[in-house]
XYZ file of C-alpha atoms in Angstrom:
638
model
C 64.302 177.032 -110.912
C 68.385 176.639 -109.267
C 66.717 173.495 -107.716
C 65.278 172.089 -111.035
C 69.179 172.889 -113.206
C 70.710 171.191 -110.357
C 68.513 167.921 -110.719
C 68.844 167.607 -114.554
C 72.942 168.205 -113.956
C 72.698 165.251 -111.406
C 70.473 162.809 -114.099
C 73.296 164.104 -116.685
C 76.348 163.278 -114.430
C 74.126 160.008 -114.404
C 73.965 159.059 -117.300
C 77.485 159.470 -117.757
C 78.050 155.924 -116.251
C 75.030 154.634 -117.771
C 75.901 155.301 -121.578
C 79.250 153.659 -120.719
C 77.827 150.200 -119.816
C 75.248 150.436 -122.144
C 76.870 151.291 -125.373
C 79.580 148.227 -124.913
C 76.759 145.998 -124.529
C 75.303 147.489 -127.578
C 77.597 147.137 -129.420
C 78.140 143.087 -128.710
C 74.741 142.716 -129.491
C 75.165 144.230 -132.998
C 78.057 142.291 -133.962
C 77.844 139.480 -132.406
C 74.080 139.372 -131.573
C 74.969 137.592 -128.052
C 72.637 139.120 -125.581
C 75.431 138.919 -123.140
C 73.758 139.338 -119.379
C 77.414 138.783 -118.189
C 77.476 142.802 -119.025
C 76.581 143.869 -115.384
C 79.858 141.252 -113.961
C 81.803 142.912 -116.048
C 81.177 145.890 -114.997
C 80.877 145.008 -111.270
C 84.597 144.045 -111.592
C 85.506 147.558 -112.950
C 84.223 149.221 -110.017
C 86.602 146.170 -108.025
C 89.674 146.128 -109.638
C 89.311 150.131 -109.949
C 89.106 150.257 -105.786
C 92.339 148.046 -106.076
C 94.388 150.354 -108.400
C 93.411 153.368 -106.926
C 95.226 152.006 -103.300
C 98.189 151.840 -104.610
C 98.473 154.846 -107.281
C 98.007 157.909 -105.272
C 96.856 161.640 -106.516
C 94.944 162.494 -109.905
C 97.239 161.287 -112.279
C 97.162 157.483 -110.760
C 93.141 158.086 -110.527
C 92.849 158.648 -114.257
C 95.242 156.051 -115.051
C 93.156 153.277 -112.456
C 90.115 154.304 -114.530
C 91.590 153.542 -117.902
C 93.809 150.616 -116.755
C 91.153 148.945 -115.630
C 89.324 149.593 -118.701
C 92.179 147.424 -120.475
C 92.034 145.013 -117.426
C 88.438 144.222 -117.539
C 88.470 144.156 -121.757
C 91.326 140.728 -121.362
C 88.928 139.503 -118.603
C 86.016 140.222 -121.161
C 88.199 138.421 -124.379
C 88.310 134.907 -122.130
C 85.346 134.894 -121.008
C 84.043 134.795 -125.206
C 87.452 132.598 -126.111
C 87.091 130.121 -123.554
C 82.407 130.527 -123.109
C 80.612 132.149 -125.893
C 83.326 131.595 -128.731
C 82.141 127.737 -128.872
C 78.730 128.291 -128.951
C 78.192 131.452 -131.633
C 76.294 129.470 -133.642
C 73.459 128.437 -131.348
C 70.551 129.662 -130.710
C 70.096 132.518 -128.539
C 68.980 131.307 -125.576
C 71.878 129.113 -125.452
C 73.781 132.021 -125.498
C 72.111 133.942 -122.248
C 71.915 130.698 -120.047
C 76.191 130.761 -120.615
C 76.598 134.103 -119.851
C 74.420 133.823 -116.625
C 76.720 131.028 -116.088
C 80.018 133.625 -115.992
C 77.318 135.911 -113.906
C 77.521 133.678 -110.998
C 81.217 132.158 -111.809
C 82.216 136.210 -111.143
C 79.878 136.207 -108.793
C 81.726 133.946 -106.491
C 85.331 134.844 -107.507
C 84.776 138.494 -106.215
C 83.723 137.053 -103.136
C 86.977 135.133 -102.598
C 89.049 138.062 -103.965
C 86.939 141.205 -102.480
C 85.071 139.564 -99.464
C 81.544 140.286 -98.836
C 81.817 144.088 -97.321
C 81.104 147.151 -99.123
C 83.831 149.062 -100.647
C 82.894 153.038 -100.062
C 84.944 154.716 -103.068
C 87.722 157.341 -103.153
C 86.955 160.914 -103.827
C 88.623 161.874 -106.984
C 91.529 164.228 -106.594
C 91.356 167.409 -107.590
C 86.995 167.430 -108.123
C 86.215 166.462 -104.114
C 84.308 169.883 -103.916
C 80.448 171.590 -105.179
C 79.729 174.323 -107.151
C 77.050 176.157 -106.490
C 74.275 176.814 -109.714
C 71.880 179.219 -108.632
C 71.982 178.837 -105.212
C 71.849 174.563 -105.104
C 75.489 172.634 -104.472
C 76.349 170.761 -107.520
C 79.031 168.006 -106.854
C 82.378 169.169 -109.280
C 83.138 165.131 -110.253
C 79.076 165.355 -111.480
C 80.682 168.223 -113.784
C 83.424 166.292 -114.869
C 81.443 163.358 -116.268
C 79.038 165.165 -118.047
C 82.055 166.863 -119.600
C 83.391 163.901 -120.347
C 80.634 161.969 -122.141
C 80.455 163.674 -125.006
C 84.005 163.125 -125.826
C 83.707 159.447 -125.041
C 80.568 159.218 -127.421
C 82.887 160.823 -129.878
C 85.240 158.958 -129.704
C 82.586 155.581 -130.764
C 81.545 157.034 -133.011
C 84.577 158.417 -134.658
C 86.268 154.696 -134.513
C 82.944 153.175 -136.137
C 81.992 155.724 -139.098
C 85.604 156.788 -139.699
C 87.998 153.720 -139.244
C 88.410 150.129 -140.988
C 87.838 148.445 -138.097
C 84.266 150.820 -137.861
C 83.385 149.501 -141.343
C 83.511 146.071 -140.846
C 81.733 146.218 -137.286
C 78.899 148.034 -138.900
C 79.680 145.692 -142.138
C 78.817 142.792 -139.437
C 76.293 144.260 -137.908
C 74.314 144.513 -140.819
C 75.446 140.796 -142.595
C 77.899 138.604 -141.623
C 77.560 136.308 -143.667
C 78.568 138.648 -146.796
C 82.066 139.605 -144.242
C 83.000 136.294 -144.189
C 82.819 135.875 -147.434
C 85.085 139.112 -148.243
C 88.168 136.838 -146.554
C 87.376 138.684 -143.012
C 88.128 136.571 -139.846
C 85.440 136.661 -138.256
C 86.597 135.193 -134.342
C 89.359 138.305 -134.211
C 86.812 140.857 -135.236
C 84.161 139.790 -132.228
C 86.772 139.254 -130.287
C 87.745 142.830 -130.522
C 84.379 143.826 -129.922
C 84.105 141.964 -127.074
C 87.100 143.334 -125.881
C 85.486 147.052 -126.037
C 82.446 146.312 -124.842
C 83.472 144.942 -121.876
C 86.568 147.079 -121.209
C 83.489 150.155 -121.611
C 81.916 148.357 -118.864
C 84.888 148.150 -116.796
C 85.286 151.907 -117.741
C 81.890 152.561 -116.204
C 82.641 150.563 -112.670
C 85.678 152.205 -112.227
C 84.481 155.899 -113.187
C 81.380 155.810 -111.320
C 83.144 154.574 -107.950
C 83.375 158.790 -106.262
C 79.897 158.133 -106.290
C 79.188 154.691 -104.976
C 81.614 152.133 -104.459
C 81.550 149.254 -105.235
C 79.442 145.780 -104.478
C 78.742 142.351 -104.617
C 74.892 143.567 -105.780
C 75.584 146.083 -108.286
C 76.381 143.605 -111.094
C 72.144 142.916 -110.923
C 71.352 146.256 -109.965
C 72.056 147.579 -113.571
C 72.074 144.561 -115.403
C 68.135 145.524 -116.217
C 69.193 148.961 -116.467
C 71.372 148.828 -119.450
C 69.380 146.482 -121.256
C 66.342 148.369 -120.745
C 68.506 151.644 -122.067
C 70.009 149.573 -124.843
C 66.484 148.329 -125.978
C 64.760 152.130 -125.920
C 68.262 153.665 -128.094
C 67.832 150.577 -130.457
C 69.970 147.701 -130.369
C 73.036 148.610 -131.703
C 72.824 152.384 -131.979
C 75.426 154.388 -130.295
C 73.080 157.375 -130.281
C 70.350 155.479 -129.765
C 72.099 154.472 -126.217
C 73.253 157.839 -125.343
C 69.528 158.600 -126.106
C 68.176 156.281 -124.094
C 70.381 156.681 -121.438
C 70.143 161.170 -120.821
C 65.977 160.020 -120.906
C 66.861 157.367 -118.216
C 68.605 159.044 -115.760
C 67.164 162.487 -115.886
C 63.598 160.893 -115.538
C 65.019 158.799 -112.137
C 66.318 161.750 -111.108
C 63.061 163.950 -111.185
C 60.953 161.122 -109.673
C 62.706 160.344 -106.893
C 61.548 163.792 -106.248
C 57.942 163.923 -107.630
C 57.284 160.115 -108.170
C 58.801 158.476 -105.342
C 56.076 155.328 -105.869
C 57.542 155.765 -109.470
C 60.774 154.363 -109.374
C 61.069 151.193 -108.987
C 59.313 151.334 -112.661
C 59.438 154.083 -113.888
C 62.052 152.765 -116.531
C 60.085 149.616 -117.947
C 57.038 153.162 -118.357
C 59.355 153.989 -120.488
C 60.576 151.094 -122.226
C 56.576 149.734 -122.370
C 55.728 153.148 -124.018
C 58.881 153.098 -126.583
C 58.139 149.812 -127.727
C 54.660 150.333 -128.123
C 55.536 153.085 -130.325
C 58.484 151.930 -132.111
C 58.611 148.510 -131.444
C 62.668 148.616 -132.421
C 63.925 151.046 -130.560
C 64.124 155.126 -131.170
C 67.246 154.834 -133.203
C 67.649 150.712 -134.207
C 66.802 148.880 -136.949
C 64.296 145.492 -137.347
C 66.146 142.756 -135.984
C 66.565 139.469 -138.666
C 65.365 136.142 -136.129
C 65.776 133.282 -137.200
C 63.559 131.248 -139.903
C 63.532 128.843 -136.316
C 63.303 131.104 -133.484
C 65.534 131.793 -131.130
C 65.408 128.122 -130.084
C 67.444 126.002 -133.602
C 65.673 124.636 -136.027
C 64.073 121.345 -134.811
C 65.891 118.165 -134.694
C 63.278 116.032 -136.054
C 59.056 115.839 -135.354
C 57.977 114.898 -131.402
C 56.421 111.857 -131.156
C 53.793 110.364 -128.284
C 56.073 108.503 -126.301
C 56.439 104.534 -127.318
C 55.155 102.151 -124.696
C 58.877 101.700 -123.277
C 58.742 105.236 -122.167
C 55.325 104.618 -120.732
C 56.112 102.090 -118.456
C 58.893 103.895 -117.282
C 57.205 107.112 -116.444
C 53.807 104.905 -114.648
C 57.619 103.008 -112.553
C 58.484 106.852 -111.432
C 54.841 108.183 -111.056
C 54.903 104.686 -108.262
C 57.467 105.482 -107.330
C 56.709 109.493 -106.269
C 53.045 107.861 -104.748
C 54.976 105.791 -102.160
C 57.983 108.074 -101.673
C 55.894 109.040 -97.976
C 55.985 105.574 -97.374
C 59.647 105.928 -96.756
C 58.963 108.292 -93.643
C 60.983 110.920 -94.550
C 59.680 114.813 -93.912
C 62.368 116.548 -95.573
C 62.269 114.016 -98.666
C 58.425 114.668 -98.988
C 58.777 118.538 -98.457
C 61.815 118.182 -101.235
C 59.410 116.262 -103.759
C 56.489 118.727 -103.447
C 58.848 121.786 -104.286
C 60.119 119.710 -107.370
C 56.726 118.580 -108.724
C 56.099 122.514 -108.473
C 58.481 124.069 -110.524
C 58.803 121.111 -112.641
C 54.680 122.543 -113.545
C 56.488 125.591 -113.656
C 59.643 124.600 -115.775
C 57.307 122.310 -117.879
C 55.025 125.769 -118.811
C 58.060 128.013 -119.499
C 58.932 124.873 -122.276
C 55.825 124.742 -123.650
C 56.018 128.253 -125.028
C 59.367 128.229 -125.317
C 60.056 124.872 -127.038
C 57.280 124.464 -129.146
C 56.197 127.613 -129.459
C 60.177 129.724 -130.037
C 58.500 133.073 -127.933
C 62.026 133.440 -125.197
C 60.218 135.764 -122.334
C 62.290 137.411 -119.559
C 59.076 137.872 -117.756
C 56.786 134.629 -116.393
C 57.927 134.056 -113.162
C 54.735 137.654 -112.828
C 52.413 134.255 -113.697
C 53.800 131.970 -111.321
C 53.752 134.758 -108.944
C 50.779 135.989 -109.562
C 48.930 132.771 -109.245
C 50.151 132.482 -105.795
C 49.178 136.144 -105.030
C 45.923 135.508 -106.673
C 45.443 133.070 -103.895
C 46.276 134.755 -101.169
C 44.589 137.573 -101.851
C 41.037 135.957 -101.877
C 42.205 134.132 -99.080
C 43.534 137.097 -96.389
C 40.643 140.336 -97.770
C 38.131 138.037 -99.564
C 38.018 134.969 -96.825
C 37.738 132.665 -99.802
C 37.922 129.054 -99.281
C 41.106 127.065 -100.295
C 39.187 125.365 -102.987
C 37.872 128.754 -104.646
C 41.096 130.429 -104.590
C 42.737 127.423 -106.108
C 40.233 127.378 -109.034
C 40.302 131.213 -109.277
C 44.292 131.742 -109.007
C 45.121 130.337 -112.386
C 42.287 132.166 -114.098
C 43.871 135.243 -112.728
C 47.445 134.665 -113.814
C 45.841 133.742 -117.493
C 44.043 136.798 -117.702
C 47.766 138.799 -117.128
C 49.051 136.238 -119.737
C 46.064 136.663 -122.271
C 47.218 140.688 -121.914
C 50.879 140.817 -121.104
C 50.977 138.328 -124.829
C 48.487 140.425 -126.154
C 51.017 143.994 -126.470
C 53.997 141.487 -126.811
C 53.259 139.950 -129.556
C 53.677 142.335 -132.614
C 57.584 141.996 -131.024
C 60.024 139.249 -131.755
C 63.556 138.065 -130.835
C 65.007 140.166 -127.851
C 62.639 143.660 -128.022
C 59.814 140.111 -127.493
C 61.632 139.234 -125.005
C 62.823 142.607 -123.097
C 58.975 143.327 -123.306
C 57.740 140.603 -121.565
C 60.437 141.660 -118.821
C 59.143 144.914 -118.891
C 55.303 143.940 -118.441
C 55.626 141.941 -115.831
C 58.302 144.184 -113.576
C 55.230 146.254 -113.784
C 53.007 143.682 -112.190
C 56.130 143.110 -109.390
C 56.704 146.409 -108.912
C 52.412 147.045 -107.974
C 52.572 143.774 -105.619
C 56.082 145.200 -103.914
C 54.348 148.447 -102.946
C 50.979 148.469 -103.135
C 51.636 147.577 -98.863
C 48.147 147.591 -97.564
C 46.577 145.241 -99.878
C 49.012 142.888 -100.492
C 51.722 143.328 -97.718
C 54.609 144.618 -100.228
C 57.939 143.295 -99.291
C 56.068 141.373 -95.651
C 54.450 139.743 -98.637
C 51.163 137.113 -97.769
C 51.303 134.675 -94.428
C 49.646 132.091 -92.953
C 47.472 131.160 -95.917
C 47.254 127.066 -95.828
C 45.773 124.438 -97.264
C 41.840 123.160 -96.069
C 41.202 121.000 -93.730
C 40.752 118.015 -95.497
C 44.602 118.888 -97.202
C 46.184 119.892 -93.358
C 46.482 115.368 -92.078
C 49.898 114.568 -93.048
C 50.985 114.197 -96.877
C 47.876 114.594 -97.984
C 48.618 117.733 -99.782
C 52.136 115.954 -101.420
C 49.112 113.346 -102.945
C 46.938 116.499 -103.485
C 50.068 118.533 -105.598
C 50.846 114.862 -106.914
C 47.837 114.917 -108.452
C 47.454 118.694 -109.922
C 50.937 119.501 -110.902
C 51.382 115.636 -113.107
C 48.327 116.435 -114.182
C 48.985 119.926 -116.006
C 52.647 118.520 -117.005
C 50.565 115.651 -118.410
C 47.762 118.056 -120.128
C 51.034 120.320 -121.859
C 51.669 117.043 -123.457
C 48.264 116.009 -124.297
C 48.251 120.073 -125.941
C 51.413 119.463 -127.667
C 50.125 116.274 -129.672
C 46.655 118.433 -130.808
C 46.052 120.021 -133.879
C 46.579 123.142 -131.887
C 50.505 121.617 -130.542
C 51.634 121.236 -134.042
C 50.076 124.690 -135.232
C 52.077 126.040 -132.627
C 55.101 124.484 -134.680
C 53.979 125.373 -137.753
C 54.313 128.772 -136.037
C 57.552 128.209 -134.703
C 58.803 126.917 -137.514
C 58.166 128.570 -140.589
C 55.693 131.843 -140.148
C 55.001 132.199 -143.538
C 54.482 128.958 -144.510
C 51.959 128.710 -141.566
C 50.028 131.556 -142.889
C 50.124 129.958 -146.349
C 48.694 127.476 -145.279
C 45.953 129.201 -142.977
C 47.184 129.257 -140.188
C 46.509 132.446 -137.800
C 50.176 131.789 -136.435
C 49.505 135.281 -134.240
C 46.160 133.921 -132.412
C 47.432 130.407 -132.071
C 50.875 131.744 -130.044
C 48.706 134.333 -128.086
C 46.816 131.142 -126.923
C 50.040 129.355 -126.287
C 51.016 132.920 -124.118
C 47.804 132.462 -122.596
C 47.906 128.798 -121.832
C 51.432 128.991 -120.828
C 50.761 131.339 -117.877
C 47.479 129.919 -116.384
C 49.879 126.792 -115.738
C 52.402 128.826 -113.923
C 49.872 129.753 -112.562
C 48.293 126.664 -110.713
C 52.146 126.214 -110.159
C 51.869 129.381 -108.169
C 48.970 128.327 -106.126
C 50.568 124.857 -105.558
C 53.011 126.947 -103.610
C 51.339 129.107 -101.714
C 49.759 126.588 -99.876
C 52.454 124.826 -99.445
C 54.287 127.351 -98.141
C 51.485 128.786 -96.491
C 53.101 132.195 -97.900
C 54.726 134.135 -100.675
C 56.687 136.711 -101.251
C 57.460 139.632 -104.343
C 61.143 137.436 -104.986
C 58.349 135.082 -106.603
C 58.173 137.608 -109.547
C 61.333 138.941 -109.908
C 64.069 138.321 -112.491
C 65.670 135.794 -111.418
C 62.925 133.602 -110.527
C 62.427 133.651 -114.577
C 65.982 133.340 -115.430
C 65.605 129.710 -113.329
C 62.937 128.294 -115.559
C 65.162 129.199 -118.673
C 67.966 127.785 -117.187
C 66.198 124.573 -116.857
C 64.336 124.482 -119.358
C 67.953 124.357 -121.276
C 69.701 122.111 -119.068
C 66.754 119.114 -119.499
C 66.916 119.763 -122.859
C 64.658 122.607 -125.471
C 63.755 120.041 -127.892
C 62.486 117.511 -126.229
C 58.912 117.467 -124.185
C 60.415 116.897 -120.872
C 63.274 118.688 -121.356
C 61.786 120.729 -118.643
C 60.217 118.479 -116.251
C 63.844 116.869 -116.249
C 65.846 119.996 -115.936
C 64.117 121.165 -113.281
C 63.931 118.322 -110.858
C 68.184 117.855 -111.710
C 68.584 121.328 -111.105
C 66.493 121.789 -107.993
C 68.299 118.474 -106.454
C 71.689 119.533 -107.393
C 71.085 123.046 -106.017
C 69.709 121.045 -102.677
C 73.248 120.214 -102.440
C 75.964 122.632 -104.027
C 73.807 125.052 -101.641
C 75.597 123.450 -98.856
C 79.399 124.168 -100.054
C 80.180 128.406 -98.851
C 81.180 128.507 -102.837
C 78.014 127.082 -104.677
C 77.511 129.682 -107.084
C 81.211 129.255 -108.444
C 79.958 125.288 -108.784
C 76.521 126.291 -110.071
C 78.201 128.957 -112.734
C 80.797 126.207 -113.693
C 78.587 122.950 -114.374
C 76.218 125.643 -116.557
C 79.189 126.169 -118.447
C 80.376 123.230 -118.806
C 76.757 121.735 -120.093
C 76.781 124.798 -122.449
C 79.672 124.002 -123.857
C 80.015 120.456 -124.223
C 76.731 119.563 -123.995
C 74.156 121.928 -125.619
C 71.772 119.483 -126.164
C 70.586 119.313 -122.305
C 70.635 115.994 -120.276
C 67.730 114.395 -122.039
C 68.850 115.606 -125.415
C 72.487 114.174 -124.621
C 71.162 110.906 -123.658
C 68.499 110.824 -126.767
C 72.120 111.723 -128.922
C 73.710 109.178 -127.340
C 71.233 106.308 -127.576
C 71.459 107.496 -131.389
C 74.677 107.331 -131.982
C 75.081 103.797 -130.135
C 72.050 101.798 -131.534
C 73.299 103.217 -135.561
C 77.149 101.812 -134.319
C 74.872 98.509 -133.627
C 72.983 98.682 -136.447
C 76.416 99.671 -138.920
C 77.892 95.898 -137.231
C 74.999 93.953 -137.675
C 75.115 95.216 -141.145
C 79.058 94.793 -141.818
C 77.948 90.953 -140.229
C 75.386 90.434 -142.166
C 77.414 91.420 -145.660
C 80.444 88.936 -144.344
C 78.140 86.555 -143.892
C 76.265 86.258 -147.301
C 78.917 87.464 -149.996
C 80.474 84.309 -151.240
C 83.735 83.627 -151.038
C 85.933 83.282 -154.543
C 89.556 82.744 -154.984
C 90.380 86.179 -156.391
C 88.339 87.204 -152.246
C 90.786 84.931 -150.323
C 93.743 85.775 -152.309
C 93.234 89.940 -151.714
C 92.427 88.780 -148.062
C 95.733 86.937 -147.722
């Protein structure tokens, strides 16, 4: 019984930090509707800044003063991020904001590396709370008891601020109807900035207050990111009591899972989230999300038409140049081009789902890695020939997408995206932990193409045929009746259903098709590299896909391909720089703020502006030539 109580108290203490960080994220989303992936970075900054202040301010007073001062400083950093990065894109679709915050993550990671170095920092012990107390002969740290005692006060203070003050009334009103708040004369910019300051400050407090239990390191932003999103989604986006209940639930279950089900620790919170969202699609205490009529990628700018003659000629020229690449006798360029084609197919499959379907998936890497592992497992365990493994791999990925799509499409918006993430993480954990079958962290190795593809440049040409063929297939489907039905489901679901379109079935089929083509890319990947590891199914791989789709242009058919090719080429050069994350993050932020239409969209806009200016000048010249000059007009001209 004593061990049970000690473990319960440990879980409650861990919930304190998790609640502080998650409550800030919940507040930010509730008011601004921004999915702030940089929130984990504020938590990491809180740990590093708190550590530095604690070296300067000694004693118990200095320790707690450092914690409070850290919250203020991180809150101010949050204000800078909100004003410079997020304020220009508040009216943009959710995907654009998500990509902007991902750029902030990269910038803060390298800035932290420059300031504090790469070494992990061991947090100081809290003065006066260094010992333990015994509860039924089981030791419990005094600092854990202090955290348990502090958390209810923080929850009460936040509840009082939101429920009993004028600021809280404005925050609650903005959460429910931002347009009405603006109509009443409230300055939304200052309101959003204030909420962002509070949310970032809470994350900084969480980072500083956990120092005696964990310290500070450069990986803690990503390590806590998934957990806080899970907590916020389980509790209900924007609900502080829900965030507290979810933090306690997740923390306590993790502590008991480590003791009794150690194999479940990687996925336990995702299992809980999947169960909660299946029973309550909007979280324990959440409310139904108000999703824009045109989804998370914005309203369509203009109808997508088949490529014209000039575009087709350009594509043919590029393909001929690609096929002639081996003649340059550069093995490096052939390998780089193979990687780019594979990544382009992966990005095109995600773009098909996101741009045409308006469905933002955070777990698309599951089908890419799933296709790679399906092919590798067939070769290793069944001794299947490469040709058979390559044909069956996309079917395995498509089956996974078929099942996951059926489970997720009952939800919308952020809840849909987070459930795709949860189920993808379940697949990743299965691959990572099933050592006997999948190789675990060691992956699958020595998976090579068949003999007829092992000759020089043969696999490159095979990749060109399959990869480009998959991309062209997606373009063909986009212009088919199915593609038009998918776009109708994205643009106005109610009107589409009124015309007889089964929108959920169309989206489900699109989800399955996108997963299948991602599986084709995965199969190409494993035979090109000869191996595959669990990181090909991780969250970061899915985020890479989202970023390249945005960089290329969400609302264009070629955006995913152009974005993937551009990023792979840029990364090849940026990764040679010591602080390449800083450079890449700044590049992403600049594109989001200055060119939100992406590479293809911005070029198209520029061409339309030039064409419009030329047409205006031609019209003006024509009017001047055909208008007769009267004496009155000549006089007025003089």
